[in-house]
Backbone as a chain_set.jsonl record, in Angstrom:
{"seq": "RSGGSSFSGSNNGDQLWKKLWKAECPEKMIHSMWRVSHNSLVLRVNLKRRGIKLNPCCVLCERFDEDGAHLFFQVQERQGGLG", "coords": {"N": [[-27.349, -14.29, -67.591], [-27.488, -15.785, -64.767], [-26.586, -19.633, -63.938], [-28.129, -21.986, -62.787], [-30.866, -22.273, -62.838], [-33.053, -24.242, -64.476], [-34.892, -23.186, -65.195], [-33.767, -21.128, -66.311], [-32.834, -20.471, -69.345], [-34.499, -20.584, -71.286], [-37.623, -20.333, -73.257], [-40.189, -20.38, -71.735], [-39.795, -20.694, -68.991], [-39.304, -17.882, -68.835], [-41.562, -16.716, -69.251], [-43.157, -17.693, -67.254], [-41.77, -17.399, -65.098], [-42.639, -14.152, -65.054], [-45.277, -14.056, -64.611], [-45.189, -14.812, -61.99], [-43.966, -12.791, -60.818], [-45.172, -10.857, -60.708], [-47.797, -12.101, -59.367], [-50.206, -11.706, -56.934], [-49.102, -12.44, -54.147], [-47.98, -12.242, -50.826], [-44.778, -10.577, -51.679], [-41.798, -11.451, -50.352], [-42.281, -14.013, -51.058], [-42.581, -14.441, -53.447], [-39.992, -13.907, -53.907], [-38.314, -15.678, -52.191], [-38.776, -17.846, -53.737], [-37.508, -17.765, -56.087], [-35.372, -17.455, -54.869], [-34.341, -19.778, -53.758], [-35.026, -21.206, -56.497], [-32.359, -20.236, -58.298], [-30.696, -21.187, -56.777], [-29.552, -19.471, -54.542], [-29.882, -19.018, -51.906], [-28.78, -18.89, -48.507], [-26.91, -21.066, -47.345], [-25.666, -23.835, -46.194], [-23.865, -25.605, -47.921], [-24.018, -23.536, -50.129], [-22.052, -21.622, -49.064], [-19.803, -23.022, -47.969], [-18.782, -23.319, -51.043], [-18.273, -20.702, -51.699], [-15.781, -19.883, -50.426], [-16.135, -19.581, -46.625], [-15.172, -21.162, -44.062], [-16.515, -24.279, -43.065], [-18.67, -27.045, -41.906], [-20.114, -28.99, -44.226], [-22.299, -30.478, -43.625], [-26.303, -30.926, -43.108], [-27.533, -29.744, -40.678], [-29.835, -30.681, -39.438], [-29.993, -33.257, -40.192], [-28.21, -34.379, -39.702], [-26.587, -36.113, -41.912], [-26.679, -35.328, -44.651], [-24.777, -33.179, -46.971], [-25.974, -29.808, -46.668], [-27.753, -28.423, -49.111], [-30.449, -26.608, -51.185], [-32.393, -28.056, -52.225], [-32.27, -30.701, -50.879], [-32.51, -29.845, -48.152], [-35.284, -28.398, -47.891], [-37.334, -30.949, -49.23], [-36.459, -33.306, -49.146], [-34.805, -34.098, -46.355], [-34.91, -35.608, -43.215], [-35.824, -35.591, -39.875], [-33.084, -35.988, -37.522], [-32.833, -38.583, -35.206], [-34.963, -38.577, -32.146], [-35.412, -35.613, -32.414], [-35.778, -32.423, -32.41], [-36.519, -30.727, -30.679]], "CA": [[-28.13, -15.163, -66.543], [-26.633, -17.145, -63.8], [-26.509, -20.711, -64.255], [-28.795, -22.815, -61.66], [-32.235, -22.352, -62.65], [-33.73, -24.722, -65.02], [-35.499, -22.365, -66.576], [-32.8, -19.696, -67.173], [-32.526, -20.522, -70.342], [-35.681, -20.834, -71.791], [-39.1, -18.905, -72.676], [-41.015, -20.85, -71.39], [-39.419, -19.82, -67.556], [-39.462, -16.601, -68.873], [-42.889, -16.627, -69.037], [-43.176, -18.322, -65.556], [-41.479, -15.856, -64.086], [-43.042, -12.842, -65.469], [-46.632, -14.348, -64.14], [-44.865, -15.215, -60.65], [-43.209, -11.781, -60.439], [-47.018, -10.247, -61.125], [-48.745, -12.565, -58.78], [-50.647, -11.183, -55.884], [-49.039, -12.801, -52.703], [-47.126, -11.757, -50.169], [-43.562, -10.328, -52.14], [-40.933, -12.053, -49.836], [-43.02, -15.896, -51.296], [-41.971, -15.172, -54.595], [-37.819, -13.73, -53.519], [-37.614, -16.888, -51.81], [-39.277, -18.834, -55.063], [-36.712, -17.158, -57.212], [-33.773, -17.633, -54.773], [-34.433, -21.854, -54.663], [-35.175, -22.083, -58.044], [-31.053, -20.427, -58.971], [-29.181, -21.585, -56.028], [-28.314, -18.264, -53.83], [-29.844, -18.865, -50.23], [-27.493, -19.046, -47.997], [-26.86, -22.79, -47.168], [-23.935, -24.125, -46.206], [-23.072, -26.112, -49.333], [-23.629, -22.339, -51.046], [-21.164, -21.059, -48.112], [-18.805, -23.583, -48.29], [-18.485, -22.708, -52.275], [-18.049, -19.179, -51.474], [-14.5, -19.965, -49.368], [-16.359, -20.442, -45.859], [-14.724, -22.84, -44.002], [-17.772, -24.652, -42.522], [-18.706, -28.141, -42.187], [-21.365, -28.129, -45.164], [-23.889, -31.141, -43.365], [-27.906, -30.381, -42.946], [-27.759, -29.371, -38.651], [-31.363, -31.656, -38.977], [-30.42, -34.767, -39.999], [-26.07, -34.399, -39.47], [-26.5, -36.927, -42.817], [-26.383, -34.75, -45.982], [-24.97, -31.783, -47.286], [-27.249, -29.106, -46.842], [-28.512, -27.676, -50.093], [-31.423, -26.477, -51.127], [-33.166, -29.749, -52.476], [-32.241, -31.6, -49.243], [-33.666, -28.81, -46.924], [-37.295, -28.077, -48.454], [-37.887, -32.071, -50.082], [-35.812, -34.729, -47.976], [-34.329, -33.5, -44.998], [-35.304, -36.189, -42.271], [-34.678, -34.817, -38.566], [-32.454, -37.116, -36.646], [-34.462, -38.755, -34.052], [-35.527, -37.585, -31.455], [-36.294, -34.151, -33.204], [-35.07, -30.506, -32.36], [-37.167, -30.379, -29.31]], "C": [[-26.958, -15.693, -66.081], [-27.084, -17.809, -64.096], [-27.234, -21.263, -62.566], [-30.041, -22.851, -61.989], [-32.343, -23.212, -64.212], [-34.44, -24.047, -66.214], [-35.325, -21.131, -66.932], [-32.87, -19.091, -68.566], [-33.702, -20.279, -71.824], [-36.873, -19.789, -72.11], [-39.34, -18.834, -72.127], [-40.86, -20.573, -69.515], [-39.395, -18.565, -67.649], [-40.95, -15.668, -68.251], [-43.66, -16.596, -68.045], [-43.475, -17.6, -64.977], [-41.762, -14.361, -64.317], [-44.302, -12.76, -64.607], [-46.229, -14.448, -62.627], [-44.854, -14.146, -59.777], [-44.931, -10.459, -60.07], [-48.115, -10.688, -60.481], [-49.031, -11.977, -57.469], [-50.431, -12.779, -54.202], [-48.082, -12.301, -52.658], [-45.114, -12.186, -51.041], [-42.129, -11.356, -51.724], [-41.078, -13.663, -50.803], [-41.9, -15.889, -52.606], [-40.492, -15.153, -54.589], [-37.38, -14.964, -53.889], [-37.676, -17.719, -53.661], [-37.778, -18.922, -55.891], [-35.161, -17.772, -56.791], [-33.325, -19.175, -54.67], [-34.243, -21.69, -55.987], [-33.856, -21.154, -58.888], [-30.153, -20.431, -57.39], [-28.581, -20.122, -55.23], [-29.699, -18.489, -52.533], [-28.634, -19.101, -49.824], [-27.11, -20.227, -47.302], [-25.437, -22.855, -46.719], [-23.29, -25.363, -47.107], [-22.946, -24.791, -50.266], [-22.345, -21.819, -50.309], [-19.457, -21.353, -48.513], [-17.963, -23.121, -49.413], [-17.586, -21.836, -52.249], [-16.647, -19.201, -51.201], [-14.721, -19.819, -47.745], [-15.359, -21.704, -45.277], [-16.239, -23.44, -42.491], [-18.227, -26.271, -42.829], [-20.537, -28.545, -43.042], [-22.437, -29.262, -44.713], [-24.825, -30.675, -43.074], [-26.925, -30.567, -40.69], [-28.941, -30.07, -38.473], [-30.97, -32.566, -38.407], [-29.062, -35.082, -40.05], [-26.402, -35.693, -40.491], [-25.385, -36.556, -43.831], [-25.718, -33.603, -46.027], [-26.221, -30.83, -46.91], [-27.135, -27.755, -48.05], [-29.814, -27.648, -50.346], [-32.723, -27.347, -51.572], [-33.684, -30.641, -51.053], [-33.139, -30.688, -48.213], [-34.715, -29.016, -46.999], [-37.616, -29.359, -48.464], [-37.333, -33.286, -49.701], [-35.51, -34.736, -46.591], [-35.472, -34.392, -43.966], [-35.169, -36.13, -40.534], [-34.358, -36.489, -38.293], [-33.695, -37.414, -35.646], [-33.758, -38.897, -32.887], [-35.79, -36.304, -31.708], [-35.266, -33.519, -32.772], [-35.618, -30.504, -31.046], [-37.458, -31.193, -28.201]], "O": [[-25.882, -15.972, -66.611], [-28.139, -17.53, -64.666], [-26.818, -20.907, -61.464], [-30.606, -23.686, -61.282], [-31.65, -22.742, -65.114], [-34.545, -24.2, -67.431], [-36.037, -20.304, -67.501], [-32.932, -17.92, -68.94], [-33.532, -19.897, -72.982], [-37.093, -18.744, -71.497], [-39.254, -17.824, -71.429], [-41.865, -20.274, -68.869], [-39.458, -17.934, -66.594], [-41.258, -14.753, -67.488], [-44.593, -15.823, -67.826], [-44.488, -17.123, -64.466], [-41.105, -13.482, -63.76], [-44.543, -11.747, -63.95], [-47.158, -14.082, -61.906], [-45.303, -14.095, -58.632], [-45.299, -9.582, -59.288], [-49.22, -10.171, -60.645], [-48.031, -11.713, -56.801], [-51.187, -13.566, -53.631], [-47.329, -11.911, -53.55], [-44.462, -13.23, -51.059], [-41.494, -11.932, -52.607], [-40.085, -14.305, -51.148], [-40.954, -16.634, -52.864], [-39.792, -16.041, -55.078], [-36.722, -15.425, -54.822], [-36.763, -17.988, -54.442], [-37.149, -19.934, -56.199], [-34.252, -18.242, -57.476], [-32.364, -19.71, -55.223], [-33.216, -22.087, -56.538], [-34.017, -21.151, -60.108], [-29.173, -19.748, -57.09], [-27.408, -19.758, -55.305], [-30.541, -17.603, -52.678], [-27.644, -19.426, -50.48], [-27.041, -19.865, -46.128], [-24.448, -22.137, -46.868], [-22.232, -25.917, -46.808], [-22.027, -24.745, -51.085], [-21.444, -21.551, -51.103], [-18.508, -20.704, -48.954], [-16.835, -22.657, -49.248], [-16.414, -21.947, -52.609], [-16.095, -18.34, -51.885], [-13.638, -19.891, -47.164], [-14.962, -22.742, -45.806], [-16.599, -22.965, -41.413], [-18.118, -26.685, -43.984], [-21.67, -28.408, -42.58], [-23.517, -29.171, -45.298], [-24.558, -29.594, -42.548], [-26.162, -31.249, -40.006], [-29.264, -30.176, -37.29], [-31.075, -32.966, -37.248], [-28.776, -36.192, -40.499], [-26.544, -36.663, -39.748], [-24.217, -36.894, -44.019], [-25.983, -32.828, -45.107], [-27.372, -31.265, -46.908], [-26.662, -26.624, -47.946], [-30.503, -28.539, -49.848], [-33.876, -27.165, -51.18], [-34.725, -31.01, -50.509], [-34.221, -30.936, -47.683], [-35.277, -29.807, -46.241], [-38.454, -29.479, -47.57], [-37.9, -34.325, -50.036], [-36.086, -35.473, -45.791], [-36.646, -34.034, -43.876], [-34.237, -36.77, -40.046], [-34.893, -37.561, -38.578], [-34.792, -36.92, -35.386], [-32.593, -39.178, -32.608], [-36.652, -35.858, -30.952], [-34.096, -33.9, -32.731], [-34.788, -30.149, -30.209], [-37.981, -30.706, -27.199]]}, "num_chains": 1, "name": "protein.A"}
């Protein structure tokens, strides 16, 4: 298994994912949670790591690198908002 998930090597994590895959919710929601936990979303930091030349800064706040933790839990829109 690839690293990136805090659950990737544990039996508890395996059990959690088995329950999540069987959950009665949209499959794309479960797939998104899996991608977030395995750091496989198409985010600026991941693209740069894969060799694409771009500025890794978050397009919303323009202050920090755009990774999953920042985008989903820490981002605060820049002064004035987006619209």
